Short mmCIF file of N, CA, C and O in Angstrom, two decimals:
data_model
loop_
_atom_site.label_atom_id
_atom_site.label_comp_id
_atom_site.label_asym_id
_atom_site.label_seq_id
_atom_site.Cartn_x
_atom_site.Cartn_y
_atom_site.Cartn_z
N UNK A 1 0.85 -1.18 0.00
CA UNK A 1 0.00 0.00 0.00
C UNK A 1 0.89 1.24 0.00
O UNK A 1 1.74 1.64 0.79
N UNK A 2 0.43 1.69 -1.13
CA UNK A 2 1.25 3.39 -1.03
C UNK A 2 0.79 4.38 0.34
O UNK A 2 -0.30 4.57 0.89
N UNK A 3 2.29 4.94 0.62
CA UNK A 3 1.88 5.63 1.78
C UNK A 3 1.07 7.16 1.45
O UNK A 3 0.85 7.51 0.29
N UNK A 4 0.77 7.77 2.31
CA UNK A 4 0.03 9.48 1.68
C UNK A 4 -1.49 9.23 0.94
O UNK A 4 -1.85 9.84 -0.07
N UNK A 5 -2.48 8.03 1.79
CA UNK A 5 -3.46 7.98 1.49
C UNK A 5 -4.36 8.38 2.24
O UNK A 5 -5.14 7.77 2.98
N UNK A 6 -4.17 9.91 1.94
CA UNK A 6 -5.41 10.86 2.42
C UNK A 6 -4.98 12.27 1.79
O UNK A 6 -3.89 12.51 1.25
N UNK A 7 -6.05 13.14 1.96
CA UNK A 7 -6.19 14.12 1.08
C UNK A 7 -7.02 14.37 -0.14
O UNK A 7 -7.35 13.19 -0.22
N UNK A 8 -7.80 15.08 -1.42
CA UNK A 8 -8.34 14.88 -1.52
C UNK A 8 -8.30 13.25 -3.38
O UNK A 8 -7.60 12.52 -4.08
N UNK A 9 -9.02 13.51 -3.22
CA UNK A 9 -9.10 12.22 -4.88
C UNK A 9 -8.86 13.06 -5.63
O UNK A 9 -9.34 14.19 -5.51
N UNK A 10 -7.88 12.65 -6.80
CA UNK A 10 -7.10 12.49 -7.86
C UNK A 10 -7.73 13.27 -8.91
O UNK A 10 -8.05 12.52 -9.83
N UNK A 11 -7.98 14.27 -9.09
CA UNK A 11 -9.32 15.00 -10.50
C UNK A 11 -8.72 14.97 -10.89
O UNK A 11 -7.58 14.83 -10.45
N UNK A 12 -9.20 15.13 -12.51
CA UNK A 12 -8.04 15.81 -13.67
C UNK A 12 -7.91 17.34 -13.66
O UNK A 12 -6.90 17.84 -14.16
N UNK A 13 -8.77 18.03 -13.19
CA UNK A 13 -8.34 19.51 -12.38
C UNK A 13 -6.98 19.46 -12.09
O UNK A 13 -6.04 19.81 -12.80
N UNK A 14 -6.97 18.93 -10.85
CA UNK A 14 -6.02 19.02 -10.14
C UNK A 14 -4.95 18.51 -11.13
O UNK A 14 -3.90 19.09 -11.41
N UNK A 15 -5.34 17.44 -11.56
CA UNK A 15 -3.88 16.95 -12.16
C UNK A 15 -3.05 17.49 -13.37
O UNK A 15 -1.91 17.18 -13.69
N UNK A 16 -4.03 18.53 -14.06
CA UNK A 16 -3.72 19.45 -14.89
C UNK A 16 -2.92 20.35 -14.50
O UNK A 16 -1.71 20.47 -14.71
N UNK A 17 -3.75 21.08 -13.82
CA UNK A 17 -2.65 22.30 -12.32
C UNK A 17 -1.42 21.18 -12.08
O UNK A 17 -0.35 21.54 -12.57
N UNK A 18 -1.41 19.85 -11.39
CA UNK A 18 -0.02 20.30 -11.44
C UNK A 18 1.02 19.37 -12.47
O UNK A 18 2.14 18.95 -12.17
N UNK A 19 0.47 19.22 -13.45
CA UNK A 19 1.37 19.12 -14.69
C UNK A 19 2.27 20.14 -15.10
O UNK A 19 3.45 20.01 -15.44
N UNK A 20 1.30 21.62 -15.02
CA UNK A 20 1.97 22.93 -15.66
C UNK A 20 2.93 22.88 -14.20
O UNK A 20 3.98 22.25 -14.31
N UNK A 21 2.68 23.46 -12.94
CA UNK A 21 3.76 23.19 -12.10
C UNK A 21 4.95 22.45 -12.20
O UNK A 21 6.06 22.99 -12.23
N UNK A 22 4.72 21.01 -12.27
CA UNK A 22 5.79 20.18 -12.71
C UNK A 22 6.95 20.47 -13.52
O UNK A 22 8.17 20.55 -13.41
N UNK A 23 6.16 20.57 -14.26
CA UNK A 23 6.82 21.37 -15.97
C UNK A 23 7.42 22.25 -15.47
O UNK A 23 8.63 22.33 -15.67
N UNK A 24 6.65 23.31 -14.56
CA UNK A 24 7.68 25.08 -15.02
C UNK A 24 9.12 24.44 -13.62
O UNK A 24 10.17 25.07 -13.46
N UNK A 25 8.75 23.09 -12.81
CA UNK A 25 9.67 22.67 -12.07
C UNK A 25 11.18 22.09 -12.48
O UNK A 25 12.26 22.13 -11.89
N UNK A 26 10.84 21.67 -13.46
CA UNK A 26 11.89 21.08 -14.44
C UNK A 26 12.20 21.62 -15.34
O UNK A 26 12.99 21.04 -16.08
N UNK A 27 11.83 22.66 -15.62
CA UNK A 27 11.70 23.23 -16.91
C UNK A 27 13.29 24.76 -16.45
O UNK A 27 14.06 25.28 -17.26
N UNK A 28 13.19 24.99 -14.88
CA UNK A 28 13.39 25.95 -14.18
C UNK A 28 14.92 25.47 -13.67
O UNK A 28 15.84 26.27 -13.50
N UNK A 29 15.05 23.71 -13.40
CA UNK A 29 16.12 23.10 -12.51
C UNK A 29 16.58 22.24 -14.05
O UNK A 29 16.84 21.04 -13.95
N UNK A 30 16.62 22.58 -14.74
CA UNK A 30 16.71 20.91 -15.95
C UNK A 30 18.33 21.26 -15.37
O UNK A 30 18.75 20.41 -14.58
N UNK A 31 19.01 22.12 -15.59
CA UNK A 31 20.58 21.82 -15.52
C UNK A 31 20.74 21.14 -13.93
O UNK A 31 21.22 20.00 -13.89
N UNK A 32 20.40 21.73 -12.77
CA UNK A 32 20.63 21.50 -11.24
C UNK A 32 20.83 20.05 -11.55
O UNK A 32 21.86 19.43 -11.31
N UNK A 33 19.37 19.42 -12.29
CA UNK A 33 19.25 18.04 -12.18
C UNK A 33 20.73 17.03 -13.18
O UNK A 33 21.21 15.90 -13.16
N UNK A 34 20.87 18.03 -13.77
CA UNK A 34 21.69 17.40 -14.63
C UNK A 34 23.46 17.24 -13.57
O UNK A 34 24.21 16.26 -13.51
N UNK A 35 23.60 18.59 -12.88
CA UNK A 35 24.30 18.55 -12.11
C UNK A 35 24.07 16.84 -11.04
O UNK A 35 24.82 15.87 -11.14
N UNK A 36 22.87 16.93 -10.13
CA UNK A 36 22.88 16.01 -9.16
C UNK A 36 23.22 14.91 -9.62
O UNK A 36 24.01 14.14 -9.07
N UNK A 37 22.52 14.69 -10.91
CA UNK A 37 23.12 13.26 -11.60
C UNK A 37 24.28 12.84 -11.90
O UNK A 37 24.56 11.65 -12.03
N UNK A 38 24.98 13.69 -12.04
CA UNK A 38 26.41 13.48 -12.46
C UNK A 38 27.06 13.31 -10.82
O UNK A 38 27.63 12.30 -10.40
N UNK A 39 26.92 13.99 -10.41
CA UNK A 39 27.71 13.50 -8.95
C UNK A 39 26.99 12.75 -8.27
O UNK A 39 27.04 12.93 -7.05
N UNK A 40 25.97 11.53 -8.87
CA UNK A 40 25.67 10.88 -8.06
C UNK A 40 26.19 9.81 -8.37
O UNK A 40 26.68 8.94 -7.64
N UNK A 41 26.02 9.89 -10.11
CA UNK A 41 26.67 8.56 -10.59
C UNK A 41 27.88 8.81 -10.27
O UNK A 41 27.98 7.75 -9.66
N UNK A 42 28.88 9.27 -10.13
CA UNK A 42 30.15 9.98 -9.70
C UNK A 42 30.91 9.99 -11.57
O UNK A 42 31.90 9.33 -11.89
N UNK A 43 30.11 10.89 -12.53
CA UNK A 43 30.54 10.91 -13.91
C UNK A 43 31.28 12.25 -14.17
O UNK A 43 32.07 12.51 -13.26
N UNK A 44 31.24 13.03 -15.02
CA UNK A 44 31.82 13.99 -15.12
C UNK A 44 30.58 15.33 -15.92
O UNK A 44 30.56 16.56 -15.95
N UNK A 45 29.64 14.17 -16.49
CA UNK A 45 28.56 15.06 -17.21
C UNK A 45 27.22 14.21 -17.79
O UNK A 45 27.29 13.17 -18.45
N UNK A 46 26.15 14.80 -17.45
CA UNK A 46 24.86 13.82 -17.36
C UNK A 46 23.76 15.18 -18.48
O UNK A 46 23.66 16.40 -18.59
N UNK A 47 23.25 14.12 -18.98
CA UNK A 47 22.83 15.14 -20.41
C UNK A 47 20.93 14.52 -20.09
O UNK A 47 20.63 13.33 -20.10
N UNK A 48 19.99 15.57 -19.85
CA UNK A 48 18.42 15.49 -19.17
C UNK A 48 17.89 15.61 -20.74
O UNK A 48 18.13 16.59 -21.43
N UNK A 49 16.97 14.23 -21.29
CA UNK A 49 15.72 15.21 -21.99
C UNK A 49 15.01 15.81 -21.86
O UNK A 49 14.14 15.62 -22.71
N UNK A 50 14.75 16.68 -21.10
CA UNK A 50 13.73 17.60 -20.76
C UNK A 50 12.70 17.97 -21.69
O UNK A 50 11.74 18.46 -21.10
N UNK A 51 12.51 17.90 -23.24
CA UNK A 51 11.70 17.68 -24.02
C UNK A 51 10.51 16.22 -23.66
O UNK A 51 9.31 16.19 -23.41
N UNK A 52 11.40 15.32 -23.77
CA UNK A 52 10.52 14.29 -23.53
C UNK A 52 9.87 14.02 -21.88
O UNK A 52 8.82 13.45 -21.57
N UNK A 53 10.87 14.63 -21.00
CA UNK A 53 10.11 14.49 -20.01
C UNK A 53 8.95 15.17 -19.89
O UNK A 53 7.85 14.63 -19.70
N UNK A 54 9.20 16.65 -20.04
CA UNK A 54 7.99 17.43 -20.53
C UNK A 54 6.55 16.81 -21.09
O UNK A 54 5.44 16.87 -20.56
N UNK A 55 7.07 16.01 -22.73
CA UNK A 55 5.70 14.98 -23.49
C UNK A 55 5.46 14.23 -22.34
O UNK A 55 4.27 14.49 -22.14
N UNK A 56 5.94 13.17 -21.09
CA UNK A 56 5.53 12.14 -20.33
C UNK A 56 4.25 13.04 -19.30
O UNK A 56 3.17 12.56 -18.94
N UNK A 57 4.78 14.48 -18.99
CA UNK A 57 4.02 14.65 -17.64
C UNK A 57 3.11 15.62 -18.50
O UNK A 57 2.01 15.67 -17.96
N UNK A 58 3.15 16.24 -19.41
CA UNK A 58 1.67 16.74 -20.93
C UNK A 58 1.14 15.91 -20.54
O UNK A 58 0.37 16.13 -19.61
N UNK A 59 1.32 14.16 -21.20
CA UNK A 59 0.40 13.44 -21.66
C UNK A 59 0.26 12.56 -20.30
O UNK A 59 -0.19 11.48 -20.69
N UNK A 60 0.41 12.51 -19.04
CA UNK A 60 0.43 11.66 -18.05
C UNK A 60 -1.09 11.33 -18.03
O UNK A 60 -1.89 12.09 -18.57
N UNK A 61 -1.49 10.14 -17.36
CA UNK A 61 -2.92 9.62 -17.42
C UNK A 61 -3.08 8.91 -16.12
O UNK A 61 -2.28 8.32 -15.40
N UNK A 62 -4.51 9.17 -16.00
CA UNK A 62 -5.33 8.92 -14.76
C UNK A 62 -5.08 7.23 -14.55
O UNK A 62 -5.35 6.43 -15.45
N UNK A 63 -4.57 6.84 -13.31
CA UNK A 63 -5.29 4.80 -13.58
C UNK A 63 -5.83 4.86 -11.97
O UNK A 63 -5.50 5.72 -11.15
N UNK A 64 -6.66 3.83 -11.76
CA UNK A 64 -6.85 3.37 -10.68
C UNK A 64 -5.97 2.29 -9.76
O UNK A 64 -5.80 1.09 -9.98
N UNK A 65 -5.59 2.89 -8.94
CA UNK A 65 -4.54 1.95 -8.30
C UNK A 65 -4.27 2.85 -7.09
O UNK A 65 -4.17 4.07 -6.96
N UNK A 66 -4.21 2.05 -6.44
CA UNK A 66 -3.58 2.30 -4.82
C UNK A 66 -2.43 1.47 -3.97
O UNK A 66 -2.36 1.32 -2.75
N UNK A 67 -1.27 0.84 -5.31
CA UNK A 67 -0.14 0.68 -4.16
C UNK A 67 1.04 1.16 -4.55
O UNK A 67 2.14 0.86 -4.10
N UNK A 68 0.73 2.09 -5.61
CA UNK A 68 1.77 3.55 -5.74
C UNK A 68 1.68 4.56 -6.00
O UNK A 68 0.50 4.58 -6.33
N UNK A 69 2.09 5.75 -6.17
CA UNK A 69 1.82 6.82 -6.22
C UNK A 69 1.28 6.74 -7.99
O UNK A 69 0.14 6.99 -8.39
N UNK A 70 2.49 6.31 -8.85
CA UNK A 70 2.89 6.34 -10.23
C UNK A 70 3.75 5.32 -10.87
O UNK A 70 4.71 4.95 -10.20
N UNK A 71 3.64 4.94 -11.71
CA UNK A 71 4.42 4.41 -12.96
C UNK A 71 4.57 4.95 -13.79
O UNK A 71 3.88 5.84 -14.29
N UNK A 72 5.97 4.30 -14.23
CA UNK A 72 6.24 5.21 -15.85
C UNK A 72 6.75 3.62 -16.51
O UNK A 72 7.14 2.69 -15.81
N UNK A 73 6.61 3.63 -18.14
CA UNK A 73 7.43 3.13 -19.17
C UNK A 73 8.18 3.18 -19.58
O UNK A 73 8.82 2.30 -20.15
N UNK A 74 8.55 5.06 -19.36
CA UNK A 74 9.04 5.76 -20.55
C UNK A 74 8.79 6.27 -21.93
O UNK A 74 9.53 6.54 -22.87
N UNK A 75 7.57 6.32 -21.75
CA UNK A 75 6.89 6.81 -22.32
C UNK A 75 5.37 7.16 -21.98
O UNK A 75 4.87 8.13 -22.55
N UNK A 76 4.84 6.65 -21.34
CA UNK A 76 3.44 7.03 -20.48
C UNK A 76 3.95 6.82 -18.94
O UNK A 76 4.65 5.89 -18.57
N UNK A 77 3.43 7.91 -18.08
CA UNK A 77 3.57 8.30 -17.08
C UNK A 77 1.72 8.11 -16.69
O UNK A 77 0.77 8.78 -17.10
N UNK A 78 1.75 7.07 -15.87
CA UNK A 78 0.51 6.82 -14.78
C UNK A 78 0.17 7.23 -13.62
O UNK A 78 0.60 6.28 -12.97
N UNK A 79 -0.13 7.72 -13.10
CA UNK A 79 -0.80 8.36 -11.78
C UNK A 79 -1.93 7.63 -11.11
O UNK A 79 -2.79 7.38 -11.95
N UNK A 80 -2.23 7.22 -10.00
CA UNK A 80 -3.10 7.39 -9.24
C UNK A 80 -4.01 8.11 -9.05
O UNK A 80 -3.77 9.25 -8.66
N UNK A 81 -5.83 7.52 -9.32
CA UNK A 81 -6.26 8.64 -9.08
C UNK A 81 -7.24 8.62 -7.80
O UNK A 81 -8.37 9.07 -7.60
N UNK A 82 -6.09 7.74 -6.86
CA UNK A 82 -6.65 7.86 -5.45
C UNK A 82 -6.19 9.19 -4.12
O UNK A 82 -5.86 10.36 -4.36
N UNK A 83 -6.26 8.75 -3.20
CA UNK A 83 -6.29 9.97 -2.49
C UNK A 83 -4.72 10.55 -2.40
O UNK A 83 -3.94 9.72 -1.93
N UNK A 84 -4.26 11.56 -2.69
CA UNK A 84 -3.09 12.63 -2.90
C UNK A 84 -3.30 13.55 -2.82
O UNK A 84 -4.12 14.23 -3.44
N UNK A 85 -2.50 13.82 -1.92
CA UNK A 85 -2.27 15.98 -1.36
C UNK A 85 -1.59 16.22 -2.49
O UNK A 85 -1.16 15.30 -3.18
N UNK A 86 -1.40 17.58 -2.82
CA UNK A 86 -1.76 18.39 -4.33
C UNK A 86 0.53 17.91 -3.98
O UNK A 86 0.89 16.87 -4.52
N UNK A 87 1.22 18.41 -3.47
CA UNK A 87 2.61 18.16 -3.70
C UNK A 87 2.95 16.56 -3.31
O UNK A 87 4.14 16.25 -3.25
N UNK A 88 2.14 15.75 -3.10
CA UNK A 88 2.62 14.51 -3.90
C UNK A 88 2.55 14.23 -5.36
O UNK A 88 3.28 13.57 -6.11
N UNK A 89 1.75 14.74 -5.49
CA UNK A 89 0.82 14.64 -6.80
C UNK A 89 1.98 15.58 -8.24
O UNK A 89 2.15 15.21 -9.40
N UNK A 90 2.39 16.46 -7.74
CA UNK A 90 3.34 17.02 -8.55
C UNK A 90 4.97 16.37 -8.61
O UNK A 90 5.82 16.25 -9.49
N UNK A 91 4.85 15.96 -6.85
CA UNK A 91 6.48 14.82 -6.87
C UNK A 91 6.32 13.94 -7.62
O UNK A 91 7.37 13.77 -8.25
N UNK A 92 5.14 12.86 -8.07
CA UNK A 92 4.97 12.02 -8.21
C UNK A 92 5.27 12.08 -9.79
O UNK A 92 6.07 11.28 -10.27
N UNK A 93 4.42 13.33 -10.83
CA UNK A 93 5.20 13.58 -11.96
C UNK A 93 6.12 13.85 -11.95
O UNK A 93 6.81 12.96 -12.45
N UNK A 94 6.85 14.92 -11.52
CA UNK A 94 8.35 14.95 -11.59
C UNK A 94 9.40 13.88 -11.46
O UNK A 94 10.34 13.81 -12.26
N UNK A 95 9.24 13.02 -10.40
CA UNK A 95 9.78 11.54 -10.24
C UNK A 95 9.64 10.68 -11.29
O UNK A 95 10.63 10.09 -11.73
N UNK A 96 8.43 10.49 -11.80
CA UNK A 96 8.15 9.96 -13.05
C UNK A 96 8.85 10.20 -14.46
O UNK A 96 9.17 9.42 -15.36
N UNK A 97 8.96 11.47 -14.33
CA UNK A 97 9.41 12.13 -15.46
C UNK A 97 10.93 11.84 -15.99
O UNK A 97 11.47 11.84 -17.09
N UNK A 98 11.40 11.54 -14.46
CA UNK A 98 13.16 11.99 -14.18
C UNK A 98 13.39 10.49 -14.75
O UNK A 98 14.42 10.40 -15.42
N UNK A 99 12.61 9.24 -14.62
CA UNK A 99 13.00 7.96 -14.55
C UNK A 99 13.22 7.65 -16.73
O UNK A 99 12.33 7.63 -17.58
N UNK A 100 14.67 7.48 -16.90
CA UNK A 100 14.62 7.12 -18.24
C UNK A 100 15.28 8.35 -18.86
O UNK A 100 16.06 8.17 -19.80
N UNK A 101 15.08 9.34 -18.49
CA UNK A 101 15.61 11.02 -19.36
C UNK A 101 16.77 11.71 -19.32
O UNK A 101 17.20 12.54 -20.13
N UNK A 102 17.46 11.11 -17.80
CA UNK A 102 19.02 11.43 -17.41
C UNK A 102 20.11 10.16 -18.09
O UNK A 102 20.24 9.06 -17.57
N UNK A 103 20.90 10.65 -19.49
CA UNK A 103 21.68 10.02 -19.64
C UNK A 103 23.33 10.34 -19.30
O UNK A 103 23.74 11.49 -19.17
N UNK A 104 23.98 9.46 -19.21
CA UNK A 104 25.30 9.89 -19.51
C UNK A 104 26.78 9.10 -20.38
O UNK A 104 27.46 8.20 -19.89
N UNK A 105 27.04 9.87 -22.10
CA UNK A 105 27.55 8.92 -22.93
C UNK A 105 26.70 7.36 -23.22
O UNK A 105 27.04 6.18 -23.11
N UNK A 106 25.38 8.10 -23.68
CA UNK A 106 24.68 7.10 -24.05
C UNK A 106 24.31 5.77 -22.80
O UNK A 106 23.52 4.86 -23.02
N UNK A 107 24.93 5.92 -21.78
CA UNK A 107 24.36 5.01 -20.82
C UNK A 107 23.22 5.22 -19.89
O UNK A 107 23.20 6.15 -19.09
N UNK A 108 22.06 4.16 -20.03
CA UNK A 108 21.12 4.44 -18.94
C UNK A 108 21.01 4.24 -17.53
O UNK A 108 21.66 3.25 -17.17
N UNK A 109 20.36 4.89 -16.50
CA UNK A 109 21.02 4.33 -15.27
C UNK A 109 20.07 3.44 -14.98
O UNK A 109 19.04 3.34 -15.65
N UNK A 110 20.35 2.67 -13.91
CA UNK A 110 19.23 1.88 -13.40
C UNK A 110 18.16 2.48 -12.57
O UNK A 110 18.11 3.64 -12.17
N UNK A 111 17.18 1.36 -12.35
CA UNK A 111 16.27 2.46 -11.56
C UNK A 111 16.68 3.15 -10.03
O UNK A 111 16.22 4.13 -9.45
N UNK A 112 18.08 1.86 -9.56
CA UNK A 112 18.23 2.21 -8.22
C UNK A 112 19.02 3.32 -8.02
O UNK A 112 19.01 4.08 -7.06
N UNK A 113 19.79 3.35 -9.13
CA UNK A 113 20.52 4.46 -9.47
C UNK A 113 19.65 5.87 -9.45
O UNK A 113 19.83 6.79 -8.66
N UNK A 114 18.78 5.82 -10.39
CA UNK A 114 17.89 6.97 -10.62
C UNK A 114 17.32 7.09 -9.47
O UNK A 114 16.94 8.27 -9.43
N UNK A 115 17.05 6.61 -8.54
CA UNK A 115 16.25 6.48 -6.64
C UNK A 115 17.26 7.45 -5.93
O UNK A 115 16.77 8.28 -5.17
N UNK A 116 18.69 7.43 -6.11
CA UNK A 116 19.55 7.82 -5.11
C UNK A 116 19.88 9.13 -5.52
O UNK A 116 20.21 9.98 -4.69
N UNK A 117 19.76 9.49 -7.38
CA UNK A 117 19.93 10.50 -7.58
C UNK A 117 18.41 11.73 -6.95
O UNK A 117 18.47 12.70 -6.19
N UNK A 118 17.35 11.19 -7.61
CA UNK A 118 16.16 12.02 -7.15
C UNK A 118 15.92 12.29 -5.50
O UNK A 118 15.23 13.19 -5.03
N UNK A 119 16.85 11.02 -4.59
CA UNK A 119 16.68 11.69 -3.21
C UNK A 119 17.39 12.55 -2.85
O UNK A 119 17.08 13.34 -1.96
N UNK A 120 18.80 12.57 -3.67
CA UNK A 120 19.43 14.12 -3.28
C UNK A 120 18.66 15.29 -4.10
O UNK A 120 18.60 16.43 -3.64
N UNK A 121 18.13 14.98 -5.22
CA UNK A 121 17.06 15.86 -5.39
C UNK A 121 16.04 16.76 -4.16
O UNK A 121 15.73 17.95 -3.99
N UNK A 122 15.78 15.68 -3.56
CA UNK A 122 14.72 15.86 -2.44
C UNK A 122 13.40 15.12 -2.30
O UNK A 122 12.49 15.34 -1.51
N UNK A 123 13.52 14.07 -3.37
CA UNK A 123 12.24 13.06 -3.29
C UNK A 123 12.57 12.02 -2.56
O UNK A 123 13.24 11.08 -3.01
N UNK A 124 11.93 12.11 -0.84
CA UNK A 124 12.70 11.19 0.44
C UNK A 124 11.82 9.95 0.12
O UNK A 124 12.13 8.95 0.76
N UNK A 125 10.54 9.79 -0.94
CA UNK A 125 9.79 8.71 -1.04
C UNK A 125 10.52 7.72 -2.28
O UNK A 125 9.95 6.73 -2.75
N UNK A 126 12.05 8.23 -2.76
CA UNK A 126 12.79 7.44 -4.05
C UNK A 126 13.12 6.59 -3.52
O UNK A 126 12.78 5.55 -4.09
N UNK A 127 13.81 6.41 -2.38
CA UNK A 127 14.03 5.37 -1.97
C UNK A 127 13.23 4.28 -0.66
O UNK A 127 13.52 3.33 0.07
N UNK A 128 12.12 5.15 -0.96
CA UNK A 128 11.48 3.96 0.48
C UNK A 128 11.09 4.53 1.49
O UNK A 128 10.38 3.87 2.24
N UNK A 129 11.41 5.89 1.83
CA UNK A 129 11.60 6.59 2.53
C UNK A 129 9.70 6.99 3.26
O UNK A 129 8.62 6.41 3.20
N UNK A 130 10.07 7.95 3.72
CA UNK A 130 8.71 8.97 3.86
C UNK A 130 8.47 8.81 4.91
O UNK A 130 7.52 9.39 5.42
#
C-alpha cells in the first residue's frame, strides 16, 4: 500500500494544475538536475531530456490503483487517481518524469541508481523513505 493515502481524490483539475507546475519545475532546474546526476553517478557530465520528459508529464494519465503513487514506461507516465495531497501529486510527476531522461555517454542508469539520484534531489519517497 502506497503511503500518503489521504487528502483529496485524484481530478483531472487538479492533475492538470499540477502538470503545468511540474513542468515550469523542471523546466526551471533541468541543468541543477543534470548537475545532481552526475555527482551521483560519480561521472563527469549527465545530459536530461527535458523535451521528452515534458511529453511524459503533458500526456500523463489517470489509472486506478492504490499501491503507488505512479508508474512510468518511458513513455506514459501513470498516476493514481486515489487519495493525494496536491505536492505529492506534482512529486509524483516529476519523479516519473526523471526515470529514463538522465543520460550519460549514451548510458542508462538503473532504476536504483535513478532512486539515489532524485533523493538528493529531495524526493525522500525514491528510496522507500517517507
Amino acid at each position: 500500500m502506497r503511503p500518503g493515502l489521504s487528502g483529496p481524490y485524484l481530478s483531472r483539475k487538479l492533475l492538470n494544475r499540477a502538470k503545468r507546475e511540474s513542468s515550469d519545475v523542471i523546466r526551471e532546474n533541468n541543468k541543477y538536475i543534470e548537475t545532481v546526476f552526475a555527482k551521483t553517478m560519480n561521472v563527469s557530465r549527465c545530459t536530461f531530456n527535458l523535451s521528452h520528459a515534458l511529453y511524459m508529464i503533458e500526456h500523463a494519465v489517470l489509472l486506478h490503483c492504490d499501491s503507488a503513487f505512479g508508474y512510468c514506461d518511458g513513455k506514459t507516465i501513470w498516476i493514481s487517481d486515489g487519495k493525494m495531497h496536491y505536492k505529492n501529486i506534482v512529486g509524483t510527476l516529476i519523479h516519473e518524469a526523471l526515470h529514463g531522461t538522465v543520460h550519460t555517454k549514451g548510458r542508462e542508469f538503473t532504476a536504483d541508481e535513478e532512486h539515489c539520484a532524485m533523493e538528493r534531489l529531495g524526493d525522500w519517497y525514491a528510496k522507500g523513505g517517507g
